[in-house]
Coordinates of C-alpha atoms in Angstrom, one line a residue:
M1 CA 81.1 60.7 113.2
Q2 CA 79.9 57.5 115.3
Y3 CA 82.7 56.1 117.2
E4 CA 83.8 53.5 119.8
I5 CA 87.2 52.5 121.9
V6 CA 88.2 49.5 122.6
G7 CA 91.4 49.6 124.8
D8 CA 92.8 52.2 126.4
V9 CA 93.9 55.0 124.7
S10 CA 94.6 57.3 126.4
N11 CA 98.3 57.6 125.9
L12 CA 98.4 56.7 122.4
K13 CA 100.0 59.2 119.7
I14 CA 99.5 58.6 116.1
Y15 CA 102.4 59.0 113.7
R16 CA 100.6 57.6 110.3
W17 CA 97.2 55.4 109.4
I18 CA 98.3 53.1 107.0
D19 CA 95.9 50.6 105.2
H20 CA 98.8 48.1 104.2
S21 CA 99.9 45.4 106.8
K22 CA 103.4 44.9 105.4
Q23 CA 103.6 49.0 105.5
V24 CA 103.5 48.9 109.1
Q25 CA 106.0 50.4 111.2
E26 CA 106.9 51.1 115.0
G27 CA 104.4 53.4 116.5
D28 CA 101.7 53.1 113.1
I29 CA 97.7 53.0 113.2
F30 CA 96.7 50.3 111.1
V31 CA 93.8 51.0 109.2
S32 CA 91.7 47.3 108.6
L33 CA 89.4 47.8 105.0
T34 CA 89.0 44.2 105.0
N35 CA 89.1 43.0 109.0
N36 CA 91.2 40.0 107.8
R37 CA 92.4 38.9 110.3
S38 CA 95.7 37.5 108.8
F39 CA 96.7 41.5 107.8
V40 CA 95.5 42.7 111.5
E41 CA 97.8 40.1 113.2
E42 CA 100.7 41.0 111.1
A43 CA 100.0 44.6 111.1
I44 CA 100.1 44.7 115.4
Q45 CA 103.6 41.4 114.8
K46 CA 104.8 44.7 112.4
G47 CA 104.3 47.1 115.6
A48 CA 101.3 48.9 115.1
I49 CA 99.6 50.4 118.2
A50 CA 95.7 50.6 117.7
I51 CA 93.0 49.0 114.9
L52 CA 90.8 51.2 113.1
T53 CA 88.2 48.9 112.2
E54 CA 84.0 48.7 111.3
C55 CA 84.1 46.3 113.6
F56 CA 84.7 45.0 117.0
I57 CA 88.0 42.6 116.3
H58 CA 87.9 39.6 118.8
D59 CA 90.5 39.0 120.9
C60 CA 92.9 41.4 119.9
I61 CA 96.1 42.6 122.0
V62 CA 95.8 46.8 121.4
P63 CA 93.7 49.5 121.3
Q64 CA 90.5 49.3 118.3
I65 CA 88.9 53.1 116.7
I66 CA 85.9 51.2 116.0
I67 CA 83.3 53.4 113.4
P68 CA 81.1 51.3 111.8
S69 CA 80.5 51.7 108.5
E70 CA 82.1 55.6 108.3
M71 CA 85.7 54.5 107.1
E72 CA 85.0 57.4 103.2
H73 CA 83.7 59.6 105.9
F74 CA 86.9 59.3 108.0
M75 CA 88.9 59.3 104.8
R76 CA 87.5 62.6 103.7
R77 CA 88.7 64.0 107.4
V78 CA 91.9 62.8 106.7
S79 CA 92.8 64.2 103.9
I80 CA 91.4 67.6 104.5
V81 CA 93.3 67.9 108.7
S82 CA 96.4 66.7 106.2
Y83 CA 96.3 69.3 103.5
K84 CA 96.1 72.3 106.3
L85 CA 98.9 70.0 108.5
F86 CA 101.1 69.8 105.2
G87 CA 99.6 70.1 102.0
K88 CA 98.7 74.0 102.3
Q89 CA 102.7 74.3 101.5
I90 CA 102.7 72.2 98.4
K91 CA 100.7 73.3 95.0
T92 CA 99.5 70.0 93.9
I93 CA 98.2 69.4 90.1
G94 CA 96.0 66.3 89.0
I95 CA 95.7 64.8 85.7
T96 CA 93.1 62.9 84.0
G97 CA 92.3 61.5 80.5
T98 CA 92.0 57.7 78.7
N99 CA 95.7 58.2 77.2
G100 CA 98.6 60.8 78.1
K101 CA 98.7 60.9 81.8
T102 CA 102.1 59.3 82.7
T103 CA 103.9 61.5 79.4
V104 CA 102.0 64.6 80.6
A105 CA 102.7 64.5 84.2
S106 CA 106.6 63.5 82.6
F107 CA 106.7 67.1 81.2
V108 CA 105.2 69.3 84.3
G109 CA 108.0 67.9 86.8
Q110 CA 110.8 67.8 83.8
L111 CA 110.0 72.1 83.6
L112 CA 109.0 73.4 86.7
M113 CA 112.3 71.5 87.2
Q114 CA 113.2 73.4 84.5
Q115 CA 112.5 76.4 86.2
K116 CA 114.5 75.0 89.4
K117 CA 111.1 73.9 91.6
S118 CA 111.3 70.6 93.9
V119 CA 109.2 68.4 92.5
C120 CA 107.1 64.9 93.4
V121 CA 105.6 62.8 90.4
I122 CA 103.5 60.0 91.3
G123 CA 102.0 57.9 88.7
T124 CA 102.1 54.7 86.6
L125 CA 105.8 54.3 86.8
G126 CA 106.1 55.1 90.4
V127 CA 107.0 57.9 92.8
Y128 CA 109.8 60.1 91.6
V129 CA 111.2 62.6 93.5
N130 CA 113.1 65.4 91.3
G131 CA 113.8 63.0 89.0
E132 CA 115.0 60.1 91.7
K133 CA 112.7 57.4 92.5
L134 CA 111.4 57.2 95.6
D135 CA 112.2 53.9 96.6
S136 CA 109.6 53.1 99.5
Y137 CA 106.9 50.0 100.3
L138 CA 104.1 52.2 98.0
R139 CA 102.0 50.4 96.1
N140 CA 102.4 50.1 92.9
N141 CA 98.8 51.7 91.3
T142 CA 98.5 54.4 88.2
T143 CA 96.9 56.5 91.0
L144 CA 98.1 55.8 94.5
P145 CA 95.7 54.0 97.2
F146 CA 94.9 57.0 99.9
Y147 CA 97.0 56.2 102.9
D148 CA 100.3 56.1 100.4
F149 CA 99.2 59.0 98.8
I150 CA 98.9 61.0 102.4
Q151 CA 102.2 59.3 102.7
V152 CA 104.0 61.2 100.1
V153 CA 102.2 64.3 100.7
K154 CA 104.3 64.3 104.6
Y155 CA 107.1 63.2 102.8
C156 CA 106.8 66.1 100.7
Y157 CA 106.4 68.0 103.4
E158 CA 108.7 67.0 105.0
H159 CA 111.6 67.1 102.3
N160 CA 110.5 71.0 101.2
V161 CA 108.7 69.5 97.9
E162 CA 107.1 72.5 95.8
Y163 CA 104.8 71.0 94.0
I164 CA 103.3 67.4 93.8
V165 CA 101.9 66.0 89.8
L166 CA 100.0 62.8 90.2
E167 CA 98.2 61.0 87.6
A168 CA 94.1 60.4 88.4
S169 CA 92.3 57.4 87.1
S170 CA 89.3 57.0 86.4
Q171 CA 89.3 54.2 88.9
G172 CA 91.2 55.1 91.7
L173 CA 89.1 58.4 91.3
L174 CA 85.8 56.7 92.0
D175 CA 87.8 54.8 95.1
Q176 CA 88.1 58.1 96.1
R177 CA 91.6 57.9 96.9
L178 CA 92.8 61.0 96.8
G179 CA 89.4 61.6 99.3
N180 CA 88.8 65.1 99.7
Y181 CA 92.2 66.7 99.2
P182 CA 92.4 69.7 97.3
I183 CA 93.3 69.8 93.5
D184 CA 95.5 73.6 93.0
V185 CA 95.1 72.7 89.1
G186 CA 93.0 69.7 87.3
V187 CA 93.9 68.5 83.8
F188 CA 91.7 67.1 81.6
L189 CA 93.5 65.7 78.3
N190 CA 90.7 63.2 76.4
I191 CA 88.9 60.6 76.5
G192 CA 88.7 57.3 74.8
K193 CA 88.1 53.7 74.7
D194 CA 89.6 51.6 78.1
H195 CA 87.9 50.5 81.3
I196 CA 84.5 50.7 79.7
E197 CA 83.7 47.5 81.3
F198 CA 84.8 48.3 84.8
H199 CA 82.7 51.1 84.8
G200 CA 79.4 49.7 82.7
G201 CA 79.4 51.9 79.7
M202 CA 81.4 55.1 78.6
V203 CA 78.3 57.6 80.4
P204 CA 79.8 56.2 84.5
Y205 CA 83.4 56.1 82.8
K206 CA 83.5 59.4 82.3
K207 CA 81.1 60.5 85.3
S208 CA 84.4 59.0 86.7
K209 CA 86.8 60.9 85.8
E210 CA 85.2 64.2 86.2
L211 CA 84.9 63.9 89.8
L212 CA 88.6 65.4 89.3
T213 CA 86.1 69.2 89.0
Y214 CA 85.4 68.3 92.4
L215 CA 88.5 68.6 94.3
S216 CA 89.9 71.1 91.9
K217 CA 90.7 75.3 92.6
K218 CA 91.6 75.7 88.5
L219 CA 91.3 73.6 85.3
V220 CA 93.4 72.9 82.3
I221 CA 91.4 72.1 79.3
N222 CA 92.1 70.0 75.8
E223 CA 90.1 72.3 73.6
D224 CA 90.3 69.7 70.9
D225 CA 89.0 67.3 72.9
E226 CA 84.5 67.4 72.7
W227 CA 84.2 66.2 75.9
C228 CA 87.3 68.0 77.4
K229 CA 85.8 71.2 75.9
S230 CA 82.2 69.9 77.5
I231 CA 83.9 70.6 80.9
G232 CA 85.5 73.3 80.6
E233 CA 82.0 75.2 79.7
K234 CA 80.1 73.7 82.4
S235 CA 83.1 74.7 85.5
F236 CA 82.7 77.8 87.4
L237 CA 86.5 77.5 88.0
P238 CA 89.4 79.7 86.2
V239 CA 90.0 77.6 82.9
T240 CA 93.6 77.3 80.8
R241 CA 92.8 75.8 78.0
F242 CA 95.5 74.7 75.2
G243 CA 94.8 72.5 71.5
E244 CA 95.6 73.8 67.4
N245 CA 92.2 76.2 68.3
E246 CA 93.3 79.6 67.8
R247 CA 91.0 80.9 70.9
S248 CA 93.2 78.3 73.2
D249 CA 95.4 79.7 75.8
V250 CA 98.4 77.4 74.9
V251 CA 98.0 77.0 71.1
Y252 CA 100.2 74.9 69.2
Q253 CA 102.0 74.0 66.1
I254 CA 104.2 72.0 64.4
M255 CA 106.3 74.1 62.4
D256 CA 108.7 71.8 60.5
N257 CA 109.6 67.8 60.7
T258 CA 112.2 65.1 60.3
T259 CA 112.7 60.9 60.0
E260 CA 114.2 62.2 63.9
T261 CA 113.2 65.0 64.4
V262 CA 110.6 68.1 65.1
R263 CA 110.2 71.5 66.0
Y264 CA 106.9 72.9 67.6
K265 CA 105.8 76.4 68.0
Y266 CA 103.8 77.2 71.4
F267 CA 101.7 80.7 71.2
M268 CA 100.7 81.8 74.2
K269 CA 99.7 85.9 76.0
E270 CA 101.4 87.6 73.3
K271 CA 104.6 85.1 73.7
E272 CA 106.1 82.3 71.2
L273 CA 108.2 79.3 72.6
Q274 CA 110.0 77.2 69.7
V275 CA 111.3 73.6 71.0
V276 CA 113.1 70.4 68.8
M277 CA 112.2 67.1 70.2
N278 CA 112.2 63.5 68.7
N279 CA 109.5 62.7 66.1
N280 CA 107.4 61.0 68.2
G281 CA 104.4 61.9 66.9
Y282 CA 101.2 64.4 67.2
Y283 CA 100.2 63.8 70.4
N284 CA 103.7 64.5 72.1
G285 CA 102.9 68.4 71.0
M286 CA 99.6 68.5 72.6
N287 CA 101.6 66.3 75.4
L288 CA 103.6 69.2 76.0
A289 CA 101.3 71.4 75.4
A290 CA 99.2 70.8 78.6
A291 CA 102.1 70.8 80.3
I292 CA 103.1 74.6 79.1
A293 CA 99.4 75.3 80.6
V294 CA 99.6 73.8 83.6
M295 CA 102.4 76.1 84.1
Q296 CA 100.6 79.1 83.1
A297 CA 97.9 77.7 85.4
L298 CA 100.3 77.7 88.3
D299 CA 101.3 81.4 87.1
I300 CA 105.1 80.3 86.1
K301 CA 106.6 81.9 83.8
I302 CA 108.6 80.4 80.5
D303 CA 110.6 82.5 78.9
E304 CA 112.6 79.7 76.9
L305 CA 111.9 75.9 76.2
R306 CA 114.5 73.5 76.9
K307 CA 114.0 69.9 75.5
V308 CA 112.0 67.5 77.4
N309 CA 112.2 63.8 77.3
L310 CA 109.3 61.0 77.2
P311 CA 108.8 58.7 80.1
K312 CA 110.5 54.7 79.6
G313 CA 108.1 53.2 77.6
R314 CA 107.1 55.5 75.9
L315 CA 107.6 55.3 72.1
E316 CA 111.2 54.3 73.2
R317 CA 113.6 53.6 70.5
I318 CA 116.4 51.1 71.2
H319 CA 119.4 51.3 69.5
N320 CA 120.0 48.2 67.4
D321 CA 123.2 47.8 64.8
K322 CA 120.9 46.2 62.3
G323 CA 119.9 49.2 61.4
I324 CA 115.5 48.7 62.4
E325 CA 113.5 51.1 64.1
V326 CA 112.9 49.0 67.0
I327 CA 110.1 51.2 69.7
I328 CA 108.7 49.9 72.9
D329 CA 105.7 51.5 73.7
Y330 CA 102.9 51.4 76.4
A331 CA 100.2 52.0 74.1
H332 CA 97.6 49.4 75.7
T333 CA 94.1 51.5 73.8
P334 CA 92.8 51.8 70.6
D335 CA 93.7 55.4 70.5
A336 CA 97.1 55.4 72.3
L337 CA 98.4 52.3 69.3
E338 CA 96.3 54.8 67.1
A339 CA 98.4 57.5 68.4
S340 CA 101.7 55.8 68.2
L341 CA 101.3 53.9 64.5
S342 CA 100.1 56.5 62.9
A343 CA 103.6 58.6 63.9
V344 CA 105.8 55.7 62.8
S345 CA 103.9 55.4 59.7
A346 CA 104.0 59.0 58.8
Y347 CA 108.0 58.7 58.2
A348 CA 108.4 54.9 57.1
L349 CA 109.9 54.0 54.2
Q350 CA 109.5 50.3 54.6
N351 CA 107.5 47.9 57.0
I352 CA 106.5 48.1 60.0
F353 CA 105.6 45.1 61.9
V354 CA 103.5 45.7 65.4
V355 CA 103.5 43.3 68.6
F356 CA 100.9 43.7 70.5
G357 CA 98.7 42.0 73.4
C358 CA 95.8 42.9 75.1
G359 CA 94.7 41.9 78.3
G360 CA 92.3 39.4 79.9
N361 CA 90.2 39.6 82.3
R362 CA 88.9 43.1 81.3
D363 CA 88.2 45.2 78.0
K364 CA 87.1 42.6 75.6
Q365 CA 85.5 45.7 73.7
K366 CA 88.2 47.3 72.8
R367 CA 89.8 44.1 71.1
K368 CA 88.3 44.2 68.2
W369 CA 89.2 48.1 67.8
M370 CA 92.9 47.1 68.6
G371 CA 92.9 44.6 65.6
E372 CA 91.9 47.2 63.3
V373 CA 93.5 49.8 64.3
A374 CA 97.0 47.6 64.2
T375 CA 96.3 46.1 60.5
K376 CA 95.4 49.4 59.2
Y377 CA 98.9 50.7 59.3
A378 CA 101.3 47.5 60.4
T379 CA 102.7 45.9 57.5
T380 CA 102.3 42.8 59.5
A381 CA 100.7 42.8 63.5
I382 CA 102.1 40.1 65.4
I383 CA 99.8 39.1 68.0
T384 CA 100.2 38.0 71.2
N385 CA 99.9 38.0 74.8
D386 CA 99.8 40.6 77.0
N387 CA 99.0 40.3 80.7
P388 CA 96.4 37.0 80.1
R389 CA 95.5 36.8 84.1
N390 CA 93.1 33.3 83.8
E391 CA 91.8 34.3 80.0
N392 CA 92.4 31.8 77.6
P393 CA 95.2 33.7 75.6
I394 CA 93.1 32.0 72.4
D395 CA 90.3 33.2 73.4
I396 CA 91.2 36.6 74.2
I397 CA 93.1 36.1 70.5
E398 CA 90.4 35.4 68.3
D399 CA 88.5 38.9 69.7
I400 CA 91.4 40.3 68.6
L401 CA 90.9 38.6 65.2
K402 CA 87.5 40.0 64.5
G403 CA 88.7 43.5 63.6
A404 CA 91.6 42.6 62.0
D405 CA 92.6 42.1 58.2
S406 CA 94.1 38.3 58.9
D407 CA 96.2 38.5 55.7
K408 CA 98.4 40.8 57.9
V409 CA 98.3 39.4 60.9
I410 CA 100.7 36.7 62.6
I411 CA 99.7 35.1 65.5
E412 CA 102.2 34.0 68.4
T413 CA 101.1 33.0 71.7
D414 CA 104.6 32.9 73.4
R415 CA 105.0 37.0 74.1
K416 CA 109.3 36.1 73.7
Q417 CA 108.8 34.3 70.7
A418 CA 106.4 37.0 69.3
I419 CA 109.2 40.0 69.8
I420 CA 112.2 37.9 67.9
T421 CA 109.6 36.9 64.9
A422 CA 109.3 40.9 64.5
L423 CA 112.7 41.7 64.8
N424 CA 114.0 38.1 62.3
N425 CA 111.7 39.4 60.3
A426 CA 112.7 43.0 59.8
K427 CA 115.6 44.4 57.8
K428 CA 117.3 47.3 57.4
G429 CA 115.0 50.7 57.3
D430 CA 111.9 48.3 58.5
I431 CA 110.0 49.7 62.0
V432 CA 109.1 47.1 64.9
L433 CA 106.5 48.9 67.6
I434 CA 106.3 46.8 70.7
A435 CA 102.7 47.8 71.7
G436 CA 101.8 47.6 75.1
K437 CA 103.7 47.0 78.0
G438 CA 106.2 49.6 77.5
H439 CA 107.9 50.1 81.6
E440 CA 106.3 46.9 82.6
Q441 CA 108.9 44.1 84.4
E442 CA 106.2 41.1 84.6
Q443 CA 103.8 39.2 82.9
I444 CA 100.0 38.2 84.7
I445 CA 99.4 34.4 83.3
N446 CA 96.9 33.1 85.5
D447 CA 97.7 34.1 89.2
L448 CA 101.1 33.8 88.5
V449 CA 103.4 37.3 88.0
V450 CA 106.4 36.0 85.9
P451 CA 108.9 38.4 85.2
F452 CA 109.0 39.4 82.0
S453 CA 110.5 42.7 79.9
D454 CA 109.8 44.1 76.1
H455 CA 113.3 46.0 76.3
E456 CA 115.5 42.7 78.0
V457 CA 114.4 40.6 74.7
V458 CA 115.0 43.3 72.7
R459 CA 118.6 43.6 74.1
N460 CA 119.4 40.3 74.1
Y461 CA 118.6 39.6 70.8
F462 CA 120.5 42.3 69.8
D463 CA 123.7 41.0 72.0
E464 CA 123.1 37.7 70.4
L465 CA 122.9 38.9 67.8
G466 CA 126.9 40.4 67.7
G467 CA 127.7 37.3 69.6
V468 CA 127.3 38.7 73.4
I469 CA 126.3 35.5 75.7
T470 CA 123.6 36.8 78.1
K471 CA 122.3 35.0 81.5
N472 CA 119.3 37.0 82.1
D473 CA 117.0 35.2 79.4
P474 CA 112.6 36.2 79.9
V475 CA 110.6 33.8 80.3
A476 CA 107.2 34.5 78.0

């Protein structure tokens, strides 16, 4: 690797490599990926002792390490060094798939903690160590940026964490956010319609997710998904398979279910395990099967299955005294929305209302499919905003309507009002599914990030019905 040093680095002691100027602490080396002068100056003010850069920075008061056009090579070397220093002590599980990454990561974390293991879960909801959120300046990505990830690995090493479970998104893998960091178990859940425009089609989308195989030592494969199955068949790595197919290493069945609960049975290596969960649909039985398969791949024996809980914003029921079943779910792809709606329609006795929208500036192809799925299952679909960004919300809704049954549709661009409309129209025994945002606490409108929570809108609505005055009224 070619490099040039400007300045005196003879006494330089490296504490951390950081590529986010706001995270820099005294003694860090700032990795300047954009060569933005203001970021460099902020990093120096915060205590950066040197700058790693691709090109020379004029009038820089700290030493510079210049590696022209070799940032990716450097990142790969850092990942291997970090693994040798810290990661060899920690087993790492990477999970990819269009839907279910967050839920499976949470389930794996819970199963490991049930076995008295110390575990860090990294993903859409943040970074959690043994169930407690890690407060830090880490960025909010499904797959953490590389230097953030390395910080977490070091933290886990210093705090005797035994396992890291992470979500590996297609974009994160394509951007090499894991560098060359070895993954002990790579998990492939499914492939569906999402991020297709970003990747330029289904083929490159699939190939970006398949990058996880090159980092992994073992694979866990969904035998019921043809794409996942093909990955297992092509690979020379050890493979643990899960699914309803009897040839799988972990086979799962629904034994019985009621409106409230469902009982699953899992078969694995001449052992049967049973668990009762809330009735949250077919896919969560599959997600738990994936988590059990991970435990099997890690050679961790499970003698008893205790109940696991869904993460926040995943088919989350909001209690109320009106007798309406209100569910908040992150479903923002056609497959995920269909999974959620098919789950509730299986036991719905009356009307189903669904509130949803589609994000702006991305994934236009999926909009009509979202409209089609929504009006296939729901009695009434209320189409609204979901992070319109710089697109006209009406244009997004028009795209959704191309696939929707117009007789079942109500249009309300104000998301808060759309939720209230659904709750006002719902009667005792009806179901209201609020889809697309789940745990999120904001709306992105134009270039503004506006505080917004589906949970707060619902709770404030029922508080006001009960005569409770609320102060925090989310804006749309």
